[in-house]
Short mmCIF file of C-alpha atoms in Angstrom, two decimals:
data_model
loop_
_atom_site.label_atom_id
_atom_site.label_comp_id
_atom_site.label_asym_id
_atom_site.label_seq_id
_atom_site.Cartn_x
_atom_site.Cartn_y
_atom_site.Cartn_z
CA MET A 1 -2.09 -24.13 -44.23
CA ILE A 2 -4.89 -21.94 -43.04
CA GLN A 3 -3.69 -22.66 -39.54
CA VAL A 4 -0.33 -21.11 -40.34
CA ILE A 5 -2.09 -17.95 -41.44
CA LEU A 6 -4.29 -17.95 -38.36
CA PHE A 7 -1.28 -18.37 -36.14
CA LEU A 8 0.52 -15.53 -37.89
CA VAL A 9 -2.52 -13.36 -37.23
CA VAL A 10 -2.28 -14.34 -33.56
CA VAL A 11 1.43 -13.48 -33.51
CA VAL A 12 0.84 -10.07 -35.08
CA CYS A 13 -1.98 -9.33 -32.64
CA VAL A 14 0.18 -10.42 -29.71
CA LEU A 15 3.05 -8.20 -30.80
CA VAL A 16 0.75 -5.19 -31.22
CA GLY A 17 -0.76 -6.00 -27.83
CA VAL A 18 2.69 -6.15 -26.29
CA ALA A 19 3.57 -2.78 -27.78
CA PHE A 20 0.51 -1.18 -26.27
CA PHE A 21 1.03 -3.07 -23.04
CA THR A 22 4.32 -1.26 -22.57
CA LEU A 23 2.43 2.02 -22.90
CA PHE A 24 -0.24 0.73 -20.53
CA GLU A 25 2.39 -0.18 -17.98
CA ARG A 26 4.10 3.18 -18.17
CA LYS A 27 0.90 5.12 -17.83
CA LEU A 28 -0.38 2.94 -15.02
CA LEU A 29 2.89 3.15 -13.11
CA GLY A 30 2.72 6.89 -13.61
CA TYR A 31 -0.74 7.16 -12.14
CA ILE A 32 0.25 4.91 -9.23
CA GLN A 33 3.12 7.28 -8.56
CA LEU A 34 0.81 10.33 -8.78
CA ARG A 35 2.05 11.55 -12.12
CA LYS A 36 0.90 11.08 -15.68
CA GLY A 37 2.64 8.60 -17.90
CA PRO A 38 3.71 9.48 -21.42
CA ASN A 39 1.02 11.68 -22.95
CA LYS A 40 2.76 13.87 -25.48
CA VAL A 41 3.34 11.70 -28.50
CA GLY A 42 -0.09 10.99 -29.91
CA LEU A 43 -3.47 11.81 -28.53
CA GLY A 44 -2.79 11.16 -24.87
CA GLY A 45 0.38 9.26 -25.67
CA VAL A 46 -1.18 6.56 -27.83
CA LEU A 47 1.61 6.63 -30.43
CA GLN A 48 4.34 6.23 -27.80
CA PRO A 49 5.03 2.54 -28.56
CA PHE A 50 5.68 3.32 -32.21
CA SER A 51 8.12 6.06 -31.37
CA ASP A 52 9.76 3.71 -28.86
CA ALA A 53 10.13 1.07 -31.54
CA ILE A 54 11.61 3.51 -34.03
CA LYS A 55 14.00 4.84 -31.43
CA LEU A 56 15.13 1.40 -30.33
CA PHE A 57 15.69 0.09 -33.81
CA SER A 58 17.68 3.10 -34.90
CA LYS A 59 20.05 3.34 -31.98
CA GLU A 60 23.55 2.12 -32.29
CA HIS A 61 24.15 -1.58 -31.87
CA VAL A 62 27.12 -2.00 -29.59
CA SER A 63 28.93 -5.29 -29.87
CA PRO A 64 31.05 -5.92 -26.80
CA SER A 65 34.47 -7.04 -27.86
CA THR A 66 34.90 -9.68 -25.18
CA SER A 67 31.49 -11.30 -25.55
CA ASN A 68 30.62 -14.57 -27.21
CA TYR A 69 29.08 -12.71 -30.07
CA SER A 70 26.99 -15.36 -31.73
CA ALA A 71 25.32 -16.44 -28.49
CA PHE A 72 24.95 -12.75 -27.63
CA LEU A 73 23.00 -12.18 -30.83
CA ILE A 74 20.98 -15.38 -30.79
CA ALA A 75 19.78 -15.26 -27.17
CA PRO A 76 17.19 -12.46 -27.53
CA CYS A 77 15.90 -14.02 -30.76
CA PHE A 78 15.52 -17.30 -28.98
CA SER A 79 13.68 -15.72 -26.04
CA LEU A 80 11.26 -13.89 -28.30
CA GLY A 81 10.72 -16.93 -30.49
CA LEU A 82 9.98 -19.11 -27.50
CA SER A 83 7.57 -16.63 -25.94
CA LEU A 84 5.69 -16.35 -29.23
CA LEU A 85 5.65 -20.12 -29.66
CA MET A 86 3.95 -20.56 -26.33
CA TRP A 87 0.97 -18.69 -27.72
CA LEU A 88 0.40 -21.73 -29.94
CA SER A 89 -1.14 -23.60 -27.08
CA ILE A 90 -4.02 -21.25 -26.30
CA PRO A 91 -7.56 -22.50 -26.83
CA SER A 92 -9.36 -20.59 -29.49
CA PHE A 93 -12.75 -20.31 -31.03
CA PHE A 94 -11.38 -21.41 -34.40
CA ASN A 95 -9.78 -24.51 -32.88
CA LEU A 96 -6.43 -23.32 -34.05
CA LEU A 97 -4.21 -26.32 -33.59
CA SER A 98 -6.50 -28.55 -31.52
CA PHE A 99 -3.65 -29.57 -29.37
CA ASN A 100 -4.29 -32.57 -27.22
CA LYS A 101 -1.40 -31.80 -24.94
CA SER A 102 -1.23 -28.01 -24.76
CA VAL A 103 -0.37 -27.95 -21.08
CA LEU A 104 2.64 -30.19 -21.66
CA PHE A 105 3.74 -27.94 -24.49
CA PHE A 106 3.44 -24.91 -22.22
CA LEU A 107 5.47 -26.61 -19.48
CA CYS A 108 8.21 -27.58 -21.92
CA GLY A 109 8.36 -24.03 -23.23
CA LEU A 110 8.64 -22.70 -19.70
CA GLY A 111 11.52 -25.06 -19.00
CA VAL A 112 13.43 -24.18 -22.15
CA GLY A 113 12.95 -20.46 -21.55
CA VAL A 114 15.63 -20.58 -18.90
CA TYR A 115 18.22 -21.08 -21.62
CA GLY A 116 17.52 -17.73 -23.20
CA LEU A 117 18.18 -16.01 -19.89
CA LEU A 118 21.31 -18.07 -19.31
CA ALA A 119 22.74 -17.43 -22.77
CA ALA A 120 22.00 -13.70 -22.63
CA GLY A 121 23.66 -13.27 -19.27
CA TRP A 122 26.65 -15.47 -19.83
CA SER A 123 27.60 -14.41 -23.33
CA SER A 124 27.70 -10.69 -22.57
CA ASN A 125 30.94 -10.86 -20.70
CA SER A 126 30.14 -8.62 -17.77
CA LYS A 127 29.98 -9.13 -14.01
CA TYR A 128 26.51 -7.66 -13.67
CA SER A 129 25.11 -9.76 -16.46
CA LEU A 130 26.56 -12.89 -14.95
CA ILE A 131 25.18 -12.26 -11.50
CA GLY A 132 21.81 -11.27 -12.92
CA CYS A 133 21.59 -14.36 -15.05
CA LEU A 134 22.57 -16.73 -12.24
CA ARG A 135 20.05 -15.26 -9.87
CA GLY A 136 17.37 -15.25 -12.53
CA VAL A 137 18.00 -18.85 -13.52
CA ALA A 138 17.98 -20.13 -9.93
CA GLN A 139 14.77 -18.23 -9.23
CA THR A 140 13.00 -19.40 -12.40
CA VAL A 141 13.99 -22.97 -11.81
CA SER A 142 12.85 -22.96 -8.18
CA TYR A 143 9.41 -21.55 -8.91
CA GLU A 144 8.85 -23.85 -11.83
CA VAL A 145 8.47 -26.86 -9.52
CA SER A 146 5.66 -25.35 -7.48
CA LEU A 147 4.08 -23.92 -10.64
CA VAL A 148 3.82 -27.37 -12.20
CA LEU A 149 2.47 -28.95 -9.05
CA ILE A 150 -0.14 -26.23 -8.65
CA LEU A 151 -1.09 -26.73 -12.27
CA PHE A 152 -1.66 -30.43 -11.61
CA THR A 153 -4.52 -29.58 -9.27
CA PRO A 154 -6.99 -28.30 -11.91
CA LEU A 155 -5.61 -30.92 -14.29
CA VAL A 156 -6.86 -33.69 -12.02
CA VAL A 157 -10.34 -32.26 -12.58
CA THR A 158 -10.00 -31.88 -16.33
CA VAL A 159 -8.46 -35.24 -16.90
CA GLY A 160 -5.95 -34.75 -19.67
CA TYR A 161 -3.62 -31.99 -20.70
CA GLU A 162 -5.81 -29.99 -23.02
CA LEU A 163 -6.23 -26.28 -22.39
CA GLY A 164 -9.34 -26.24 -24.54
CA SER A 165 -11.19 -28.50 -22.13
CA PHE A 166 -10.99 -26.00 -19.30
CA SER A 167 -13.90 -24.07 -20.71
CA SER A 168 -16.30 -26.98 -20.58
CA PHE A 169 -15.43 -27.69 -16.96
CA GLN A 170 -16.02 -24.11 -15.86
CA GLU A 171 -19.48 -23.59 -17.27
CA ASN A 172 -21.15 -23.56 -13.89
CA LEU A 173 -18.46 -22.45 -11.49
CA TRP A 174 -15.03 -21.04 -12.08
CA PHE A 175 -12.04 -22.90 -10.75
CA ILE A 176 -10.96 -19.94 -8.72
CA PHE A 177 -13.89 -20.54 -6.38
CA ILE A 178 -12.93 -24.18 -6.00
CA PHE A 179 -9.17 -23.68 -5.69
CA PRO A 180 -8.73 -20.11 -4.40
CA ALA A 181 -5.44 -20.69 -2.59
CA ALA A 182 -4.00 -22.54 -5.57
CA GLY A 183 -4.98 -19.64 -7.80
CA LEU A 184 -3.19 -17.16 -5.60
CA ILE A 185 -0.04 -19.29 -5.36
CA TRP A 186 -0.15 -19.83 -9.12
CA PHE A 187 -0.33 -16.10 -9.70
CA ILE A 188 2.66 -15.43 -7.44
CA SER A 189 4.62 -18.21 -9.15
CA CYS A 190 3.80 -16.60 -12.50
CA LEU A 191 5.20 -13.33 -11.18
CA ALA A 192 8.38 -15.16 -10.26
CA GLU A 193 8.58 -17.05 -13.55
CA THR A 194 8.38 -13.91 -15.66
CA ASN A 195 11.01 -12.17 -13.50
CA ARG A 196 8.60 -9.51 -12.49
CA THR A 197 8.65 -7.25 -9.44
CA PRO A 198 8.74 -8.18 -6.53
CA PHE A 199 10.91 -10.95 -7.98
CA ASP A 200 12.88 -9.08 -10.61
CA PHE A 201 16.30 -10.27 -9.54
CA ALA A 202 17.44 -11.03 -13.03
CA GLU A 203 17.21 -7.37 -13.86
CA GLY A 204 17.79 -5.95 -10.41
CA GLU A 205 17.33 -2.39 -11.47
CA SER A 206 19.31 -0.54 -8.89
CA GLU A 207 21.60 -3.18 -7.54
CA LEU A 208 23.06 -4.71 -10.65
CA VAL A 209 23.24 -2.10 -13.34
CA SER A 210 20.67 -3.69 -15.52
CA GLY A 211 21.23 -7.32 -14.76
CA TYR A 212 21.33 -9.68 -17.63
CA ASN A 213 20.57 -7.06 -20.27
CA THR A 214 23.32 -4.62 -19.29
CA GLU A 215 25.32 -5.06 -22.45
CA TYR A 216 22.36 -5.12 -24.80
CA SER A 217 21.69 -2.04 -26.85
CA SER A 218 19.04 -1.30 -29.43
CA GLY A 219 17.93 -4.47 -31.17
CA GLY A 220 18.72 -7.07 -28.56
CA PHE A 221 17.18 -5.03 -25.78
CA ALA A 222 14.00 -4.52 -27.77
CA LEU A 223 13.70 -8.25 -28.40
CA ILE A 224 14.35 -9.13 -24.75
CA MET A 225 11.74 -6.63 -23.64
CA LEU A 226 9.24 -7.96 -26.18
CA ALA A 227 9.89 -11.50 -24.96
CA GLU A 228 9.31 -10.52 -21.35
CA TYR A 229 6.05 -8.72 -22.03
CA THR A 230 4.84 -11.48 -24.32
CA SER A 231 5.28 -13.99 -21.53
CA ILE A 232 3.53 -11.64 -19.09
CA LEU A 233 0.53 -11.43 -21.41
CA PHE A 234 0.59 -15.19 -21.93
CA MET A 235 0.66 -15.90 -18.20
CA SER A 236 -2.27 -13.57 -17.56
CA PHE A 237 -4.21 -15.20 -20.38
CA LEU A 238 -3.42 -18.61 -18.93
CA PHE A 239 -4.65 -17.52 -15.52
CA SER A 240 -7.96 -16.41 -16.94
CA VAL A 241 -8.28 -19.64 -18.94
CA ILE A 242 -7.44 -21.94 -16.06
CA PHE A 243 -9.08 -20.18 -13.16
CA LEU A 244 -11.52 -17.60 -14.45
CA GLY A 245 -13.57 -19.51 -16.99
CA GLY A 246 -11.85 -20.63 -20.11
CA ASP A 247 -14.24 -20.14 -22.96
CA CYS A 248 -13.81 -17.37 -25.47
CA SER A 249 -16.48 -15.10 -24.13
CA PHE A 250 -16.05 -11.39 -23.75
CA PHE A 251 -15.71 -11.73 -20.01
CA VAL A 252 -12.61 -13.91 -20.35
CA LEU A 253 -10.98 -11.23 -22.45
CA VAL A 254 -11.86 -8.60 -19.91
CA SER A 255 -10.45 -10.71 -17.10
CA PHE A 256 -7.30 -11.23 -19.18
CA GLY A 257 -6.91 -7.47 -19.23
CA VAL A 258 -7.59 -7.30 -15.52
CA MET A 259 -4.84 -9.86 -14.84
CA ALA A 260 -2.37 -7.84 -16.89
CA PHE A 261 -3.45 -4.80 -14.89
CA ILE A 262 -2.73 -6.69 -11.66
CA PHE A 263 0.75 -7.59 -12.92
CA VAL A 264 1.53 -3.91 -13.37
CA TRP A 265 -0.23 -2.93 -10.15
CA VAL A 266 1.95 -5.33 -8.17
CA ARG A 267 5.00 -3.82 -9.86
CA GLY A 268 4.01 -0.37 -8.75
CA THR A 269 3.21 -1.33 -5.20
CA LEU A 270 5.70 -3.81 -3.85
CA PRO A 271 9.45 -3.51 -3.31
CA ARG A 272 11.81 -6.24 -4.28
CA PHE A 273 12.24 -9.32 -2.12
CA ARG A 274 15.52 -10.33 -0.57
CA TYR A 275 17.06 -13.24 -2.37
CA ASP A 276 17.15 -15.72 0.48
CA LYS A 277 13.56 -14.86 1.32
CA LEU A 278 12.67 -15.60 -2.27
CA MET A 279 14.29 -19.02 -2.07
CA TYR A 280 12.71 -19.68 1.31
CA LEU A 281 9.31 -18.87 -0.16
CA ALA A 282 9.78 -21.20 -3.09
CA TRP A 283 11.26 -24.24 -1.41
CA LYS A 284 9.86 -24.09 2.11
CA PHE A 285 6.44 -22.64 1.57
CA PHE A 286 5.14 -22.99 -1.97
CA LEU A 287 6.47 -26.46 -2.59
CA PRO A 288 5.11 -28.16 0.57
CA PHE A 289 1.85 -26.27 0.05
CA SER A 290 1.47 -27.38 -3.54
CA ILE A 291 2.30 -31.01 -2.77
CA SER A 292 -0.15 -31.08 0.16
CA TYR A 293 -2.84 -29.37 -1.89
CA LEU A 294 -2.36 -31.89 -4.66
CA VAL A 295 -2.63 -34.76 -2.17
CA LEU A 296 -5.87 -33.32 -0.83
CA MET A 297 -7.43 -32.52 -4.18
CA ALA A 298 -6.31 -35.66 -5.98
CA GLY A 299 -7.62 -37.86 -3.21
CA LEU A 300 -10.90 -35.98 -3.00
CA LEU A 301 -11.53 -35.74 -6.72
CA SER A 302 -10.66 -39.29 -7.58
CA MET A 303 -13.05 -40.42 -4.88
CA LEU A 304 -15.70 -38.16 -6.38
CA PHE A 305 -15.13 -39.73 -9.77
CA LEU A 306 -16.20 -43.11 -8.43
CA GLY A 307 -19.55 -42.95 -10.14
CA PHE A 308 -18.69 -40.82 -13.15
CA LYS A 309 -16.53 -43.00 -15.29
CA GLU A 310 -18.33 -42.35 -18.51
CA CYS A 311 -17.88 -38.54 -18.48
CA MET B 1 3.53 -32.59 -34.89
CA PHE B 2 4.14 -31.84 -38.53
CA GLN B 3 2.55 -28.46 -38.01
CA LEU B 4 4.93 -27.77 -35.16
CA MET B 5 7.78 -28.42 -37.54
CA ILE B 6 6.43 -25.58 -39.67
CA PHE B 7 5.65 -23.21 -36.84
CA ILE B 8 8.91 -23.38 -34.93
CA PRO B 9 11.21 -22.32 -37.81
CA LEU B 10 8.64 -19.73 -38.88
CA ILE B 11 8.60 -18.01 -35.52
CA LEU B 12 12.36 -18.17 -35.17
CA LEU B 13 12.58 -16.66 -38.64
CA ILE B 14 10.33 -13.80 -37.57
CA SER B 15 12.47 -12.95 -34.58
CA LEU B 16 15.66 -13.33 -36.61
CA VAL B 17 14.22 -10.92 -39.17
CA ALA B 18 13.52 -8.48 -36.34
CA LEU B 19 17.11 -8.74 -35.19
CA LEU B 20 18.47 -8.30 -38.71
CA LEU B 21 16.24 -5.28 -39.17
CA SER B 22 17.72 -3.71 -36.08
CA LEU B 23 21.24 -4.50 -37.25
CA ILE B 24 20.56 -2.93 -40.63
CA THR B 25 18.76 0.20 -39.51
CA SER B 26 20.86 1.00 -36.49
CA LYS B 27 23.16 3.97 -36.44
CA SER B 28 26.68 2.95 -37.23
CA SER B 29 29.76 4.59 -35.89
CA LYS B 30 33.31 3.66 -35.18
CA MET B 31 33.99 1.31 -32.33
CA ASN B 32 36.29 2.68 -29.71
CA ARG B 33 37.80 1.23 -26.60
CA GLU B 34 35.22 2.68 -24.26
CA LYS B 35 32.21 1.44 -26.12
CA SER B 36 33.29 -2.10 -26.61
CA SER B 37 34.58 -2.90 -23.15
CA PRO B 38 32.29 -4.33 -20.51
CA PHE B 39 30.24 -1.87 -18.54
CA GLU B 40 31.78 -0.78 -15.25
CA CYS B 41 30.25 2.67 -14.73
CA GLY B 42 33.11 4.41 -16.43
CA PHE B 43 36.01 2.64 -14.82
CA ASP B 44 38.49 0.40 -16.55
CA THR B 45 37.97 -3.21 -15.74
CA ASN B 46 40.94 -4.82 -14.12
CA SER B 47 39.84 -8.36 -13.50
CA ASN B 48 38.29 -11.25 -15.30
CA GLN B 49 34.63 -10.58 -15.89
CA ARG B 50 33.46 -14.12 -15.32
CA LEU B 51 33.85 -14.19 -11.58
CA PRO B 52 33.71 -17.46 -9.72
CA PHE B 53 30.14 -17.80 -8.57
CA SER B 54 28.75 -19.20 -5.38
CA LEU B 55 28.14 -22.92 -5.45
CA ARG B 56 24.65 -22.42 -4.00
CA PHE B 57 23.28 -21.63 -7.46
CA PHE B 58 24.47 -24.95 -8.75
CA LEU B 59 23.07 -26.83 -5.75
CA VAL B 60 19.66 -25.23 -6.22
CA THR B 61 19.64 -26.43 -9.80
CA ILE B 62 20.56 -29.96 -8.70
CA ILE B 63 17.70 -29.99 -6.21
CA PHE B 64 15.39 -28.70 -8.94
CA LEU B 65 16.54 -31.56 -11.16
CA ILE B 66 15.41 -34.13 -8.62
CA PHE B 67 11.98 -32.58 -8.28
CA ASP B 68 11.68 -32.13 -12.03
CA VAL B 69 12.27 -35.83 -12.58
CA GLU B 70 9.58 -36.60 -10.02
CA ILE B 71 7.17 -34.28 -11.82
CA VAL B 72 7.90 -35.95 -15.14
CA ILE B 73 7.18 -39.30 -13.56
CA MET B 74 3.83 -37.94 -12.39
CA PHE B 75 2.70 -36.82 -15.85
CA PRO B 76 1.05 -40.10 -16.90
CA ALA B 77 -0.85 -40.28 -13.62
CA ILE B 78 -3.14 -37.40 -14.59
CA GLN B 79 -4.01 -38.98 -17.90
CA SER B 80 -4.86 -42.34 -16.42
CA ILE B 81 -7.49 -41.42 -13.86
CA PHE B 82 -10.34 -42.80 -15.94
CA THR B 83 -8.53 -45.88 -17.11
CA SER B 84 -7.65 -47.19 -13.68
CA GLN B 85 -9.54 -48.20 -10.60
CA GLU B 86 -10.02 -45.23 -8.33
CA LEU B 87 -8.69 -46.76 -5.16
CA HIS B 88 -5.57 -48.02 -6.87
CA TRP B 89 -4.90 -44.71 -8.55
CA ASN B 90 -5.54 -42.87 -5.33
CA PHE B 91 -3.23 -45.03 -3.27
CA ILE B 92 -0.36 -44.94 -5.73
CA PHE B 93 -0.54 -41.23 -6.48
CA ILE B 94 -0.87 -40.14 -2.88
CA SER B 95 1.88 -42.42 -1.63
CA PHE B 96 4.17 -41.12 -4.40
CA LEU B 97 3.42 -37.56 -3.35
CA ILE B 98 4.03 -38.44 0.31
CA ILE B 99 7.41 -39.92 -0.59
CA LEU B 100 8.19 -36.73 -2.52
CA MET B 101 7.19 -34.70 0.51
CA GLY B 102 9.35 -36.91 2.70
CA GLY B 103 12.30 -36.23 0.43
CA LEU B 104 11.66 -32.50 0.65
CA PHE B 105 11.54 -32.59 4.45
CA HIS B 106 14.68 -34.69 4.59
CA GLU B 107 16.50 -32.10 2.52
CA TRP B 108 15.10 -29.38 4.70
CA LYS B 109 16.40 -31.08 7.82
CA GLN B 110 19.80 -31.68 6.26
CA GLY B 111 20.12 -28.00 5.49
CA SER B 112 20.29 -28.17 1.69
CA LEU B 113 17.55 -25.54 1.45
CA GLU B 114 19.24 -23.20 3.90
CA TRP B 115 20.02 -19.80 2.35
CA SER B 116 19.70 -21.53 -0.96
CA VAL B 117 21.14 -18.31 -2.03
#
């Protein structure tokens, strides 16, 4: 049962990290736009997430009369629960769950995460929510194919689906120097999976009113936002495990922070894609690229393994 | 596996507790017609909110389903690199991927990926 306690510690740390990540994002977006972010609340704005939380949890909870109310309530819980569950699969110094198949667990979680988006958009009976959810689901589902195929490429090196084994394979050279293009395509697919600018069609801030979370007020909106930022942090952690050296050294943690910084930097810099260009990118560029890259790397690496069977 | 059976309800319980907390501590006031109708920037809605949606979304999901099944079929291939002869593994895996690629190009030619919304 000590693993339950350790995992609860991880969950609490992730939630605190997500709270401060919202502050980080607001301040960074402010500085990108030549203004300061929130700096009044604490010393330099440090207590802003707590005041945000108090505000969100004390606002009025509007229940739309024409919605499917139970799905409306359950969908943000489900999204947050799933995003937190995906943190189970991280490698850790304490050998938290010693998952043999963490990558498979992560891929299953990614696939099921679509349902939270679908339920949230469909059950709040509103045009904007519906359009936002359909666009978001189609986008998530398209990018998931190329994400999985790109992920197969380092997995052919580390034979087996264990995230903890990535650290032992990157002792001498990080994977990002071996698979640079795959790393870049993986990062862009992560941006699309987490519905993040330039791919934030599910929210669509100025076109649809607020996309799939139009009808959500205090509690549900807070949970949806927490779920989104939790998956952003998880994807940046996964990038630094898979491509930037996976052991639990200080440098991996720093690079995890740098990846989160790049997520926000991309948000502040790029405008939103057009939807057909998004689909073109996924099906006609990323997917042929990832299949071809896998053909190249799988052929090459399995030929290189010819003498190394006992590793 | 048994540990997963503990973790999954625990995490769902945590998020449910968060939702219940927000329901308990939120400001309560009377519901009126304006607050509980769907959002339309102040106007009254005069049509069904669940509009018919373009069939392209559904077709994209069908195409994803095909590729997802192919990916699931590929999962055991990664695990079995060391337990199979390299040339055999190589040939089978690469020919499977080439068939997958052929399917993708066939769909491309047939126009299924065209403005896939």
